[in-house]
C-alpha atoms as an extended CHARMM CRD file, in Angstrom:
* protein
*
       293  EXT
         1         1  MET       CA             15.8040000000       -5.2480000000       27.5310000000  PROA      1               0.0000000000
         2         2  THR       CA             19.0120000000       -4.2890000000       25.7320000000  PROA      2               0.0000000000
         3         3  GLU       CA             20.0310000000       -5.7020000000       22.3730000000  PROA      3               0.0000000000
         4         4  SER       CA             23.5530000000       -6.4410000000       21.2150000000  PROA      4               0.0000000000
         5         5  GLY       CA             24.8810000000       -5.2970000000       17.8560000000  PROA      5               0.0000000000
         6         6  ALA       CA             24.9230000000       -8.8930000000       16.5950000000  PROA      6               0.0000000000
         7         7  GLN       CA             21.2750000000       -9.3800000000       17.6350000000  PROA      7               0.0000000000
         8         8  LEU       CA             20.2760000000       -6.1300000000       15.9260000000  PROA      8               0.0000000000
         9         9  PHE       CA             22.0820000000       -7.1300000000       12.7250000000  PROA      9               0.0000000000
        10        10  ALA       CA             20.4390000000      -10.5730000000       12.7350000000  PROA      10              0.0000000000
        11        11  ARG       CA             16.9960000000       -9.0550000000       13.2520000000  PROA      11              0.0000000000
        12        12  LEU       CA             17.3800000000       -6.5580000000       10.4380000000  PROA      12              0.0000000000
        13        13  GLU       CA             18.8400000000       -9.1390000000        8.0560000000  PROA      13              0.0000000000
        14        14  ALA       CA             15.8320000000      -11.4040000000        8.6750000000  PROA      14              0.0000000000
        15        15  ARG       CA             13.4210000000       -8.7940000000        7.2680000000  PROA      15              0.0000000000
        16        16  ARG       CA             12.2750000000       -9.8880000000        3.8010000000  PROA      16              0.0000000000
        17        17  CYS       CA             12.9330000000       -7.5510000000        0.8620000000  PROA      17              0.0000000000
        18        18  LEU       CA              9.7790000000       -6.9950000000       -1.2040000000  PROA      18              0.0000000000
        19        19  LYS       CA             11.2310000000       -5.7870000000       -4.5070000000  PROA      19              0.0000000000
        20        20  ASP       CA              9.4460000000       -8.6660000000       -6.2520000000  PROA      20              0.0000000000
        21        21  ILE       CA              6.0880000000       -8.1390000000       -4.5390000000  PROA      21              0.0000000000
        22        22  GLU       CA              4.4040000000       -7.3680000000       -7.8950000000  PROA      22              0.0000000000
        23        23  PRO       CA              6.7070000000       -6.9080000000      -10.9160000000  PROA      23              0.0000000000
        24        24  GLN       CA              3.8850000000       -5.7280000000      -13.1830000000  PROA      24              0.0000000000
        25        25  MET       CA              3.2840000000       -2.6270000000      -11.0780000000  PROA      25              0.0000000000
        26        26  PHE       CA              6.8270000000       -1.2490000000      -11.0120000000  PROA      26              0.0000000000
        27        27  PRO       CA              9.6150000000       -0.3640000000      -13.4970000000  PROA      27              0.0000000000
        28        28  GLU       CA             12.0760000000       -3.0110000000      -14.6550000000  PROA      28              0.0000000000
        29        29  ASP       CA             14.5750000000       -2.3250000000      -11.8650000000  PROA      29              0.0000000000
        30        30  GLY       CA             12.0600000000       -3.6930000000       -9.3750000000  PROA      30              0.0000000000
        31        31  GLY       CA              9.6150000000       -2.6690000000       -6.7020000000  PROA      31              0.0000000000
        32        32  PRO       CA             10.2140000000       -1.1390000000       -3.2920000000  PROA      32              0.0000000000
        33        33  ASN       CA             13.4380000000       -1.9530000000       -1.5170000000  PROA      33              0.0000000000
        34        34  HSD       CA             14.0180000000       -2.1890000000        2.2360000000  PROA      34              0.0000000000
        35        35  GLY       CA             12.7600000000        0.9400000000        3.9900000000  PROA      35              0.0000000000
        36        36  GLU       CA             10.7490000000        2.4160000000        1.1070000000  PROA      36              0.0000000000
        37        37  LEU       CA              7.2140000000        3.7790000000        0.9800000000  PROA      37              0.0000000000
        38        38  VAL       CA              4.6980000000        3.4110000000       -1.8590000000  PROA      38              0.0000000000
        39        39  GLU       CA              1.6970000000        5.7390000000       -2.2040000000  PROA      39              0.0000000000
        40        40  LEU       CA             -1.3750000000        4.5820000000       -4.1480000000  PROA      40              0.0000000000
        41        41  TYR       CA             -3.0770000000        7.8040000000       -5.1720000000  PROA      41              0.0000000000
        42        42  GLY       CA             -6.4360000000        8.1710000000       -6.8780000000  PROA      42              0.0000000000
        43        43  THR       CA            -10.0790000000        9.0770000000       -6.6170000000  PROA      43              0.0000000000
        44        44  GLU       CA            -12.7070000000        6.7740000000       -5.1550000000  PROA      44              0.0000000000
        45        45  GLY       CA            -13.4130000000        3.6450000000       -7.2010000000  PROA      45              0.0000000000
        46        46  THR       CA            -10.0280000000        3.3700000000       -8.9160000000  PROA      46              0.0000000000
        47        47  GLY       CA             -9.0090000000        0.0050000000       -7.4320000000  PROA      47              0.0000000000
        48        48  LYS       CA             -6.6540000000        1.1600000000       -4.6530000000  PROA      48              0.0000000000
        49        49  THR       CA             -8.0460000000       -1.0860000000       -1.9170000000  PROA      49              0.0000000000
        50        50  GLU       CA             -8.2610000000       -4.0640000000       -4.2860000000  PROA      50              0.0000000000
        51        51  LEU       CA             -4.5600000000       -3.5620000000       -5.0450000000  PROA      51              0.0000000000
        52        52  LEU       CA             -3.8490000000       -3.6730000000       -1.3090000000  PROA      52              0.0000000000
        53        53  TYR       CA             -5.7640000000       -6.9610000000       -1.0540000000  PROA      53              0.0000000000
        54        54  HSD       CA             -3.7000000000       -8.2610000000       -3.9820000000  PROA      54              0.0000000000
        55        55  LEU       CA             -0.4110000000       -7.3240000000       -2.3070000000  PROA      55              0.0000000000
        56        56  LEU       CA             -1.5640000000       -8.5960000000        1.0800000000  PROA      56              0.0000000000
        57        57  CYS       CA             -2.4610000000      -12.0080000000       -0.3620000000  PROA      57              0.0000000000
        58        58  ARG       CA              0.8310000000      -12.2030000000       -2.2260000000  PROA      58              0.0000000000
        59        59  CYS       CA              2.6740000000      -11.6870000000        1.0620000000  PROA      59              0.0000000000
        60        60  VAL       CA              0.7520000000      -14.0180000000        3.4030000000  PROA      60              0.0000000000
        61        61  LEU       CA              0.4250000000      -16.9260000000        0.9470000000  PROA      61              0.0000000000
        62        62  PRO       CA              2.9860000000      -19.7150000000        1.4140000000  PROA      62              0.0000000000
        63        63  VAL       CA              5.9410000000      -19.9270000000       -0.9360000000  PROA      63              0.0000000000
        64        64  ALA       CA              4.5760000000      -23.2020000000       -2.3110000000  PROA      64              0.0000000000
        65        65  SER       CA              1.4630000000      -21.3220000000       -3.4770000000  PROA      65              0.0000000000
        66        66  GLY       CA              3.3730000000      -18.4780000000       -5.1170000000  PROA      66              0.0000000000
        67        67  GLY       CA              3.4640000000      -16.2130000000       -2.0710000000  PROA      67              0.0000000000
        68        68  LEU       CA              6.2340000000      -14.5930000000       -0.0570000000  PROA      68              0.0000000000
        69        69  GLU       CA              5.1850000000      -16.0050000000        3.3380000000  PROA      69              0.0000000000
        70        70  VAL       CA              5.7800000000      -12.8520000000        5.3950000000  PROA      70              0.0000000000
        71        71  ASP       CA              3.7550000000      -11.1230000000        8.1210000000  PROA      71              0.0000000000
        72        72  VAL       CA              1.6390000000       -8.0750000000        7.3090000000  PROA      72              0.0000000000
        73        73  VAL       CA              0.0580000000       -5.2800000000        9.3700000000  PROA      73              0.0000000000
        74        74  PHE       CA             -3.0800000000       -3.7150000000        7.8620000000  PROA      74              0.0000000000
        75        75  VAL       CA             -4.0470000000       -0.3550000000        9.3830000000  PROA      75              0.0000000000
        76        76  ASP       CA             -7.6690000000        0.3340000000        8.4460000000  PROA      76              0.0000000000
        77        77  THR       CA             -8.5650000000        3.9970000000        8.9140000000  PROA      77              0.0000000000
        78        78  ASN       CA            -11.6640000000        3.8530000000        6.6910000000  PROA      78              0.0000000000
        79        79  TYR       CA            -13.2090000000        0.8260000000        8.4380000000  PROA      79              0.0000000000
        80        80  SER       CA            -13.6350000000       -0.6580000000        4.9740000000  PROA      80              0.0000000000
        81        81  LEU       CA            -11.5450000000       -3.8280000000        5.2520000000  PROA      81              0.0000000000
        82        82  ASP       CA            -13.7270000000       -6.6230000000        3.8620000000  PROA      82              0.0000000000
        83        83  MET       CA            -12.4820000000       -9.8260000000        5.4970000000  PROA      83              0.0000000000
        84        84  LEU       CA            -14.9210000000      -11.9870000000        3.5140000000  PROA      84              0.0000000000
        85        85  ARG       CA            -13.5410000000      -10.5510000000        0.2790000000  PROA      85              0.0000000000
        86        86  LEU       CA             -9.9900000000      -11.1360000000        1.4780000000  PROA      86              0.0000000000
        87        87  VAL       CA            -10.7130000000      -14.7550000000        2.4290000000  PROA      87              0.0000000000
        88        88  ASN       CA            -12.3420000000      -15.3530000000       -0.9670000000  PROA      88              0.0000000000
        89        89  ILE       CA             -9.2380000000      -14.0900000000       -2.7700000000  PROA      89              0.0000000000
        90        90  LEU       CA             -6.9440000000      -16.2060000000       -0.5980000000  PROA      90              0.0000000000
        91        91  ASP       CA             -9.1300000000      -19.2650000000       -1.1290000000  PROA      91              0.0000000000
        92        92  SER       CA             -9.1380000000      -18.6990000000       -4.9020000000  PROA      92              0.0000000000
        93        93  ARG       CA             -5.3510000000      -18.4590000000       -5.0540000000  PROA      93              0.0000000000
        94        94  LEU       CA             -4.8050000000      -21.4840000000       -2.8340000000  PROA      94              0.0000000000
        95        95  ASN       CA             -7.1460000000      -23.5150000000       -5.0410000000  PROA      95              0.0000000000
        96        96  ALA       CA             -5.3930000000      -22.2610000000       -8.1810000000  PROA      96              0.0000000000
        97        97  ALA       CA             -2.0230000000      -23.3080000000       -6.7650000000  PROA      97              0.0000000000
        98        98  CYS       CA             -3.3630000000      -26.7800000000       -5.9370000000  PROA      98              0.0000000000
        99        99  SER       CA             -4.9130000000      -27.2280000000       -9.3900000000  PROA      99              0.0000000000
       100       100  THR       CA             -1.6120000000      -26.3970000000      -11.1110000000  PROA      100             0.0000000000
       101       101  GLY       CA              0.3710000000      -28.6810000000       -8.8270000000  PROA      101             0.0000000000
       102       102  LEU       CA              2.3410000000      -25.8390000000       -7.1970000000  PROA      102             0.0000000000
       103       103  SER       CA              1.0520000000      -26.7410000000       -3.7580000000  PROA      103             0.0000000000
       104       104  SER       CA             -0.1290000000      -29.9300000000       -2.1510000000  PROA      104             0.0000000000
       105       105  SER       CA             -0.7400000000      -28.5900000000        1.3430000000  PROA      105             0.0000000000
       106       106  GLY       CA             -3.3390000000      -29.9390000000        3.7770000000  PROA      106             0.0000000000
       107       107  SER       CA             -6.9550000000      -28.9280000000        4.1390000000  PROA      107             0.0000000000
       108       108  ASP       CA             -8.2420000000      -25.6630000000        2.6950000000  PROA      108             0.0000000000
       109       109  GLU       CA             -9.2560000000      -24.4370000000        6.1340000000  PROA      109             0.0000000000
       110       110  ALA       CA             -5.8220000000      -25.1480000000        7.6210000000  PROA      110             0.0000000000
       111       111  ALA       CA             -4.1070000000      -23.3480000000        4.7390000000  PROA      111             0.0000000000
       112       112  LEU       CA             -6.3970000000      -20.3250000000        5.1330000000  PROA      112             0.0000000000
       113       113  ARG       CA             -5.7990000000      -20.2170000000        8.8730000000  PROA      113             0.0000000000
       114       114  SER       CA             -2.0650000000      -20.3220000000        8.2830000000  PROA      114             0.0000000000
       115       115  CYS       CA             -2.2880000000      -17.3770000000        5.8620000000  PROA      115             0.0000000000
       116       116  LEU       CA             -4.4920000000      -15.3160000000        8.1810000000  PROA      116             0.0000000000
       117       117  SER       CA             -2.1600000000      -15.9880000000       11.1190000000  PROA      117             0.0000000000
       118       118  ARG       CA              0.3780000000      -13.8030000000        9.2980000000  PROA      118             0.0000000000
       119       119  LEU       CA             -2.0380000000      -10.8460000000        9.2440000000  PROA      119             0.0000000000
       120       120  LEU       CA             -2.4860000000       -8.2660000000       12.0090000000  PROA      120             0.0000000000
       121       121  VAL       CA             -5.3850000000       -5.7990000000       11.5500000000  PROA      121             0.0000000000
       122       122  VAL       CA             -5.5910000000       -2.4840000000       13.4150000000  PROA      122             0.0000000000
       123       123  HSD       CA             -8.4970000000       -0.0250000000       13.1690000000  PROA      123             0.0000000000
       124       124  CYS       CA             -7.9930000000        3.7140000000       13.7240000000  PROA      124             0.0000000000
       125       125  SER       CA            -10.7420000000        6.3220000000       13.9370000000  PROA      125             0.0000000000
       126       126  SER       CA             -8.6150000000        9.4640000000       14.3140000000  PROA      126             0.0000000000
       127       127  SER       CA             -5.1690000000       10.8590000000       13.5920000000  PROA      127             0.0000000000
       128       128  SER       CA             -4.3350000000       10.5760000000       17.2840000000  PROA      128             0.0000000000
       129       129  GLN       CA             -5.0710000000        6.8450000000       17.2020000000  PROA      129             0.0000000000
       130       130  LEU       CA             -2.9540000000        6.4800000000       14.0730000000  PROA      130             0.0000000000
       131       131  VAL       CA             -0.0370000000        8.2270000000       15.7990000000  PROA      131             0.0000000000
       132       132  LEU       CA             -0.3390000000        5.8770000000       18.8030000000  PROA      132             0.0000000000
       133       133  THR       CA             -0.6050000000        2.8270000000       16.5180000000  PROA      133             0.0000000000
       134       134  LEU       CA              2.5970000000        3.7260000000       14.6780000000  PROA      134             0.0000000000
       135       135  HSD       CA              4.3220000000        4.4620000000       17.9790000000  PROA      135             0.0000000000
       136       136  PHE       CA              3.5100000000        1.0600000000       19.4900000000  PROA      136             0.0000000000
       137       137  LEU       CA              4.0670000000       -0.8000000000       16.2150000000  PROA      137             0.0000000000
       138       138  GLU       CA              7.7530000000       -0.7990000000       17.1100000000  PROA      138             0.0000000000
       139       139  ASN       CA              7.0220000000       -3.5000000000       19.6970000000  PROA      139             0.0000000000
       140       140  SER       CA              5.5600000000       -5.8040000000       17.0440000000  PROA      140             0.0000000000
       141       141  LEU       CA              8.4590000000       -5.1520000000       14.6870000000  PROA      141             0.0000000000
       142       142  SER       CA             10.9890000000       -5.9430000000       17.4170000000  PROA      142             0.0000000000
       143       143  SER       CA              9.3710000000       -9.2620000000       18.2790000000  PROA      143             0.0000000000
       144       144  ARG       CA              8.3670000000      -10.3930000000       14.7590000000  PROA      144             0.0000000000
       145       145  PRO       CA             11.2720000000      -10.3960000000       12.2780000000  PROA      145             0.0000000000
       146       146  GLY       CA              8.9240000000      -11.9440000000        9.7070000000  PROA      146             0.0000000000
       147       147  LEU       CA              6.8480000000       -8.7480000000        9.6700000000  PROA      147             0.0000000000
       148       148  ALA       CA              7.8930000000       -7.0570000000        6.4240000000  PROA      148             0.0000000000
       149       149  LEU       CA              4.8860000000       -5.1150000000        5.1190000000  PROA      149             0.0000000000
       150       150  LEU       CA              2.7300000000       -2.3170000000        6.5380000000  PROA      150             0.0000000000
       151       151  LEU       CA             -0.4580000000       -1.3750000000        4.6640000000  PROA      151             0.0000000000
       152       152  ILE       CA             -2.4200000000        1.8030000000        5.4770000000  PROA      152             0.0000000000
       153       153  ASP       CA             -5.8630000000        2.3610000000        3.9680000000  PROA      153             0.0000000000
       154       154  SER       CA             -5.8810000000        5.2920000000        3.8930000000  PROA      154             0.0000000000
       155       155  ILE       CA             -3.3360000000        7.8580000000        5.0550000000  PROA      155             0.0000000000
       156       156  SER       CA             -5.6500000000       10.7210000000        4.0240000000  PROA      156             0.0000000000
       157       157  ALA       CA             -8.7200000000        9.5060000000        5.9580000000  PROA      157             0.0000000000
       158       158  PHE       CA             -8.5050000000       12.2820000000        8.5600000000  PROA      158             0.0000000000
       159       159  TYR       CA             -7.3400000000       15.1050000000        6.2870000000  PROA      159             0.0000000000
       160       160  TRP       CA            -10.5130000000       17.1860000000        6.4890000000  PROA      160             0.0000000000
       161       161  LEU       CA            -11.0170000000       16.5300000000       10.2070000000  PROA      161             0.0000000000
       162       162  ASP       CA             -7.4610000000       17.6600000000       10.9430000000  PROA      162             0.0000000000
       163       163  ARG       CA             -7.9570000000       20.7640000000        8.8300000000  PROA      163             0.0000000000
       164       164  CYS       CA            -11.1020000000       21.6210000000       10.7610000000  PROA      164             0.0000000000
       165       165  GLU       CA             -9.4790000000       21.0430000000       14.1570000000  PROA      165             0.0000000000
       166       166  GLY       CA             -6.3730000000       22.9760000000       13.1550000000  PROA      166             0.0000000000
       167       167  GLY       CA             -8.2410000000       26.2050000000       12.4890000000  PROA      167             0.0000000000
       168       168  ALA       CA             -6.4140000000       28.8460000000       10.4820000000  PROA      168             0.0000000000
       169       169  SER       CA             -2.9490000000       27.5160000000       11.2990000000  PROA      169             0.0000000000
       170       170  ILE       CA             -1.4340000000       25.3220000000        8.5670000000  PROA      170             0.0000000000
       171       171  ALA       CA              1.0790000000       23.9820000000       11.0950000000  PROA      171             0.0000000000
       172       172  LYS       CA             -1.7490000000       22.8850000000       13.4150000000  PROA      172             0.0000000000
       173       173  GLN       CA             -3.6620000000       21.3340000000       10.5110000000  PROA      173             0.0000000000
       174       174  GLU       CA             -0.6400000000       19.2480000000        9.5100000000  PROA      174             0.0000000000
       175       175  GLU       CA              0.7200000000       18.5490000000       12.9940000000  PROA      175             0.0000000000
       176       176  LYS       CA             -0.6540000000       15.0060000000       13.4360000000  PROA      176             0.0000000000
       177       177  LEU       CA              0.1080000000       13.7870000000        9.9190000000  PROA      177             0.0000000000
       178       178  SER       CA              3.6070000000       15.2460000000       10.2250000000  PROA      178             0.0000000000
       179       179  LYS       CA              4.0230000000       13.2480000000       13.4360000000  PROA      179             0.0000000000
       180       180  CYS       CA              2.8030000000       10.1210000000       11.6020000000  PROA      180             0.0000000000
       181       181  ALA       CA              5.3640000000       10.7860000000        8.8680000000  PROA      181             0.0000000000
       182       182  GLU       CA              8.0990000000       11.1860000000       11.4830000000  PROA      182             0.0000000000
       183       183  LEU       CA              7.2130000000        7.8610000000       13.1370000000  PROA      183             0.0000000000
       184       184  LEU       CA              6.9430000000        6.0900000000        9.7810000000  PROA      184             0.0000000000
       185       185  GLY       CA             10.3160000000        7.4670000000        8.7590000000  PROA      185             0.0000000000
       186       186  ARG       CA             11.8490000000        6.0110000000       11.8970000000  PROA      186             0.0000000000
       187       187  LEU       CA             10.2340000000        2.5930000000       11.3040000000  PROA      187             0.0000000000
       188       188  LEU       CA             11.4180000000        2.5980000000        7.6880000000  PROA      188             0.0000000000
       189       189  ARG       CA             14.9540000000        3.5020000000        8.7230000000  PROA      189             0.0000000000
       190       190  ASP       CA             15.3420000000        1.3500000000       11.8490000000  PROA      190             0.0000000000
       191       191  TYR       CA             13.3460000000       -1.7500000000       10.8380000000  PROA      191             0.0000000000
       192       192  ARG       CA             13.6230000000       -1.6010000000        7.0410000000  PROA      192             0.0000000000
       193       193  ILE       CA              9.9850000000       -2.5310000000        6.4590000000  PROA      193             0.0000000000
       194       194  THR       CA              8.0600000000       -1.6970000000        3.2920000000  PROA      194             0.0000000000
       195       195  VAL       CA              4.9790000000        0.5290000000        3.4920000000  PROA      195             0.0000000000
       196       196  PHE       CA              2.0700000000        0.8430000000        1.0570000000  PROA      196             0.0000000000
       197       197  ALA       CA             -0.5130000000        3.5430000000        1.7670000000  PROA      197             0.0000000000
       198       198  THR       CA             -3.5570000000        4.6840000000       -0.1750000000  PROA      198             0.0000000000
       199       199  CYS       CA             -4.3520000000        8.3740000000       -0.5300000000  PROA      199             0.0000000000
       200       200  HSD       CA             -7.6790000000        9.6970000000       -1.7490000000  PROA      200             0.0000000000
       201       201  ALA       CA             -7.2900000000       12.3090000000       -4.4870000000  PROA      201             0.0000000000
       202       202  ILE       CA             -9.1750000000       15.5560000000       -4.0790000000  PROA      202             0.0000000000
       203       203  ARG       CA             -9.8000000000       18.3000000000       -6.5800000000  PROA      203             0.0000000000
       204       204  ARG       CA             -7.6000000000       21.2920000000       -5.8850000000  PROA      204             0.0000000000
       205       205  SER       CA             -8.0290000000       24.7230000000       -7.3720000000  PROA      205             0.0000000000
       206       206  TYR       CA             -4.7670000000       26.4410000000       -8.2380000000  PROA      206             0.0000000000
       207       207  THR       CA             -3.5780000000       29.3150000000      -10.3320000000  PROA      207             0.0000000000
       208       208  GLY       CA             -1.8280000000       28.5690000000      -13.5730000000  PROA      208             0.0000000000
       209       209  PRO       CA             -2.5060000000       27.7130000000      -17.1880000000  PROA      209             0.0000000000
       210       210  SER       CA             -5.8210000000       26.0450000000      -17.8960000000  PROA      210             0.0000000000
       211       211  SER       CA             -5.6940000000       22.2490000000      -17.9690000000  PROA      211             0.0000000000
       212       212  SER       CA             -7.9560000000       19.2260000000      -18.1900000000  PROA      212             0.0000000000
       213       213  SER       CA            -10.0730000000       18.2920000000      -15.1780000000  PROA      213             0.0000000000
       214       214  SER       CA             -8.0270000000       15.1500000000      -14.5060000000  PROA      214             0.0000000000
       215       215  SER       CA             -4.7880000000       17.0040000000      -13.9320000000  PROA      215             0.0000000000
       216       216  SER       CA             -6.3110000000       18.9180000000      -11.0220000000  PROA      216             0.0000000000
       217       217  TYR       CA             -6.6260000000       15.6260000000       -9.1410000000  PROA      217             0.0000000000
       218       218  ASP       CA             -3.0030000000       14.5740000000       -9.7050000000  PROA      218             0.0000000000
       219       219  ARG       CA             -1.2920000000       17.1050000000       -7.4520000000  PROA      219             0.0000000000
       220       220  PRO       CA             -0.0810000000       15.8710000000       -4.0320000000  PROA      220             0.0000000000
       221       221  TYR       CA             -1.6700000000       17.7810000000       -1.1800000000  PROA      221             0.0000000000
       222       222  LEU       CA             -0.5620000000       16.0660000000        2.0220000000  PROA      222             0.0000000000
       223       223  CYS       CA              2.1260000000       17.6550000000        4.1990000000  PROA      223             0.0000000000
       224       224  ARG       CA              5.7100000000       17.8640000000        2.9620000000  PROA      224             0.0000000000
       225       225  PRO       CA              7.1360000000       15.4330000000        5.5780000000  PROA      225             0.0000000000
       226       226  TRP       CA              4.8410000000       12.7800000000        4.1100000000  PROA      226             0.0000000000
       227       227  GLN       CA              5.7230000000       13.6330000000        0.5070000000  PROA      227             0.0000000000
       228       228  ARG       CA              9.4380000000       13.3420000000        1.2890000000  PROA      228             0.0000000000
       229       229  LEU       CA              8.9130000000        9.7450000000        2.4490000000  PROA      229             0.0000000000
       230       230  VAL       CA              7.2770000000        8.6090000000       -0.8030000000  PROA      230             0.0000000000
       231       231  THR       CA              9.7030000000        6.7580000000       -3.1040000000  PROA      231             0.0000000000
       232       232  HSD       CA              7.1190000000        5.1660000000       -5.4380000000  PROA      232             0.0000000000
       233       233  ARG       CA              3.8840000000        6.8800000000       -6.4520000000  PROA      233             0.0000000000
       234       234  LEU       CA              1.1480000000        4.8910000000       -8.1600000000  PROA      234             0.0000000000
       235       235  LEU       CA             -1.4650000000        7.0810000000       -9.8020000000  PROA      235             0.0000000000
       236       236  CYS       CA             -4.6100000000        4.9480000000      -10.0880000000  PROA      236             0.0000000000
       237       237  SER       CA             -7.4040000000        5.7370000000      -12.5330000000  PROA      237             0.0000000000
       238       238  ARG       CA            -10.3730000000        4.1140000000      -14.2250000000  PROA      238             0.0000000000
       239       239  GLN       CA            -10.4390000000        3.7620000000      -17.9940000000  PROA      239             0.0000000000
       240       240  GLU       CA            -13.2020000000        5.3370000000      -20.0170000000  PROA      240             0.0000000000
       241       241  ALA       CA            -16.2280000000        3.1610000000      -20.7790000000  PROA      241             0.0000000000
       242       242  ALA       CA            -15.3840000000        2.9020000000      -24.5020000000  PROA      242             0.0000000000
       243       243  ASN       CA            -12.0510000000        1.2140000000      -23.6670000000  PROA      243             0.0000000000
       244       244  ASN       CA            -13.3300000000       -0.7080000000      -20.6840000000  PROA      244             0.0000000000
       245       245  MET       CA            -12.9140000000       -4.2000000000      -22.1480000000  PROA      245             0.0000000000
       246       246  ALA       CA            -10.7340000000       -6.9820000000      -20.7470000000  PROA      246             0.0000000000
       247       247  ALA       CA             -9.8000000000      -10.2800000000      -22.3710000000  PROA      247             0.0000000000
       248       248  THR       CA            -10.4940000000      -13.4310000000      -20.3840000000  PROA      248             0.0000000000
       249       249  ALA       CA             -8.1450000000      -16.4130000000      -20.1300000000  PROA      249             0.0000000000
       250       250  GLY       CA             -9.9370000000      -18.1710000000      -22.9860000000  PROA      250             0.0000000000
       251       251  GLY       CA             -9.2550000000      -15.3160000000      -25.3820000000  PROA      251             0.0000000000
       252       252  SER       CA            -12.8300000000      -14.0400000000      -25.4890000000  PROA      252             0.0000000000
       253       253  GLU       CA            -13.6920000000      -10.5440000000      -24.4010000000  PROA      253             0.0000000000
       254       254  ARG       CA            -16.2720000000       -9.4740000000      -21.8930000000  PROA      254             0.0000000000
       255       255  ARG       CA            -17.2290000000       -6.1590000000      -20.4210000000  PROA      255             0.0000000000
       256       256  ARG       CA            -15.1650000000       -5.4640000000      -17.2970000000  PROA      256             0.0000000000
       257       257  ARG       CA            -14.1340000000       -2.3430000000      -15.4760000000  PROA      257             0.0000000000
       258       258  VAL       CA            -10.4650000000       -1.7760000000      -16.3380000000  PROA      258             0.0000000000
       259       259  PHE       CA             -8.1110000000        0.2670000000      -14.1820000000  PROA      259             0.0000000000
       260       260  THR       CA             -4.7550000000        1.8450000000      -15.0170000000  PROA      260             0.0000000000
       261       261  ILE       CA             -1.6890000000        2.4160000000      -12.8420000000  PROA      261             0.0000000000
       262       262  HSD       CA              0.9740000000        4.9880000000      -13.6900000000  PROA      262             0.0000000000
       263       263  CYS       CA              4.0090000000        4.3460000000      -11.4900000000  PROA      263             0.0000000000
       264       264  THR       CA              6.7470000000        6.8870000000      -10.7990000000  PROA      264             0.0000000000
       265       265  SER       CA              9.6880000000        5.4340000000       -8.8540000000  PROA      265             0.0000000000
       266       266  SER       CA             12.4690000000        7.5300000000       -7.3740000000  PROA      266             0.0000000000
       267       267  SER       CA             15.7930000000        6.1970000000       -6.1800000000  PROA      267             0.0000000000
       268       268  SER       CA             18.6940000000        7.9580000000       -4.5300000000  PROA      268             0.0000000000
       269       269  SER       CA             22.1180000000        7.6250000000       -6.0810000000  PROA      269             0.0000000000
       270       270  SER       CA             25.4520000000        7.9810000000       -4.3210000000  PROA      270             0.0000000000
       271       271  SER       CA             25.5820000000       11.6050000000       -5.3540000000  PROA      271             0.0000000000
       272       272  SER       CA             22.3110000000       12.1340000000       -3.3800000000  PROA      272             0.0000000000
       273       273  SER       CA             20.4500000000       13.0910000000       -6.5490000000  PROA      273             0.0000000000
       274       274  ARG       CA             17.2460000000       11.2740000000       -7.3920000000  PROA      274             0.0000000000
       275       275  THR       CA             16.6170000000        9.4020000000      -10.6210000000  PROA      275             0.0000000000
       276       276  LYS       CA             13.1230000000        8.4830000000      -11.7710000000  PROA      276             0.0000000000
       277       277  ALA       CA             11.6890000000        5.5090000000      -13.6230000000  PROA      277             0.0000000000
       278       278  TYR       CA              8.1710000000        5.0720000000      -14.9890000000  PROA      278             0.0000000000
       279       279  ARG       CA              5.7860000000        2.2730000000      -15.8380000000  PROA      279             0.0000000000
       280       280  SER       CA              2.1200000000        1.9950000000      -16.7970000000  PROA      280             0.0000000000
       281       281  SER       CA             -0.0090000000       -1.1270000000      -16.4130000000  PROA      281             0.0000000000
       282       282  SER       CA             -3.6770000000       -2.0970000000      -16.4880000000  PROA      282             0.0000000000
       283       283  PHE       CA             -5.7670000000       -4.5630000000      -14.5340000000  PROA      283             0.0000000000
       284       284  TYR       CA             -9.3060000000       -5.6490000000      -13.8750000000  PROA      284             0.0000000000
       285       285  VAL       CA            -10.8940000000       -7.0840000000      -10.7410000000  PROA      285             0.0000000000
       286       286  SER       CA            -12.3360000000      -10.5970000000      -10.7490000000  PROA      286             0.0000000000
       287       287  ASP       CA            -13.8040000000      -12.8090000000       -8.0200000000  PROA      287             0.0000000000
       288       288  GLY       CA            -10.2760000000      -14.0990000000       -7.4410000000  PROA      288             0.0000000000
       289       289  GLY       CA             -8.7670000000      -10.6380000000       -7.0890000000  PROA      289             0.0000000000
       290       290  VAL       CA             -6.6670000000       -8.3750000000       -9.3180000000  PROA      290             0.0000000000
       291       291  LYS       CA             -5.7550000000       -9.6510000000      -12.7980000000  PROA      291             0.0000000000
       292       292  PHE       CA             -3.1650000000       -7.7320000000      -14.8150000000  PROA      292             0.0000000000
       293       293  ILE       CA             -3.6980000000       -7.3740000000      -18.5620000000  PROA      293             0.0000000000
């Protein structure tokens, strides 16, 4: 089926911009714009998946409950998506909105069903499946103008498997992820969606001046086509135990695991140079999801 220029323009204009998806995570000039990709990078246990749940809930919740009311695709490559956890967070936020008078929607179950109807979950167990998923995702984007956010947890899930299958050839090792980056680039350009993807940090040995152990985890290692797509990089870490204290709403303090995000945002200017902005923020995880400090 062909599409006229007016139809194409209308479809693209209907896609929701997500610059305000979470102001506390990004610099003052805002979060990701149309067609931008955000990488959440960190070791295991640094809150990356919980941040995805936080963003997912923000998007699928109705506007009356403080959400953006857009459709979301969650690509689960780790088979770690906890639907019970997700429902609990949604339920907590819907109840909070009702208690503050922001929302007076119908039954809790109906509201939850409405939120979950905006979520499409896809599981992938290999890089080949991920390539096919991204290829056929174009059909969903064409038919659902309300689909504005793609979450991938995680983009690095098959890194070691691809390295093993690729043998001694770096090009073979990176072939499938490079293809994923190519398809994502096309979706970002043609459909102006926003993409958030987690990436598991690994320790890399490299020659150079001696440095602390943490810095050896900070270096990007995925293929260059992927790195060129990233416009916002969130380095996630866990605070040391001595500083791991969060204040509750009542002003008292209790022992909680506190996480830190260091955001680096790049934007292209008209002169095709890239300017960078930075922001750091902290959060802890409660039964109702992520809480920023």
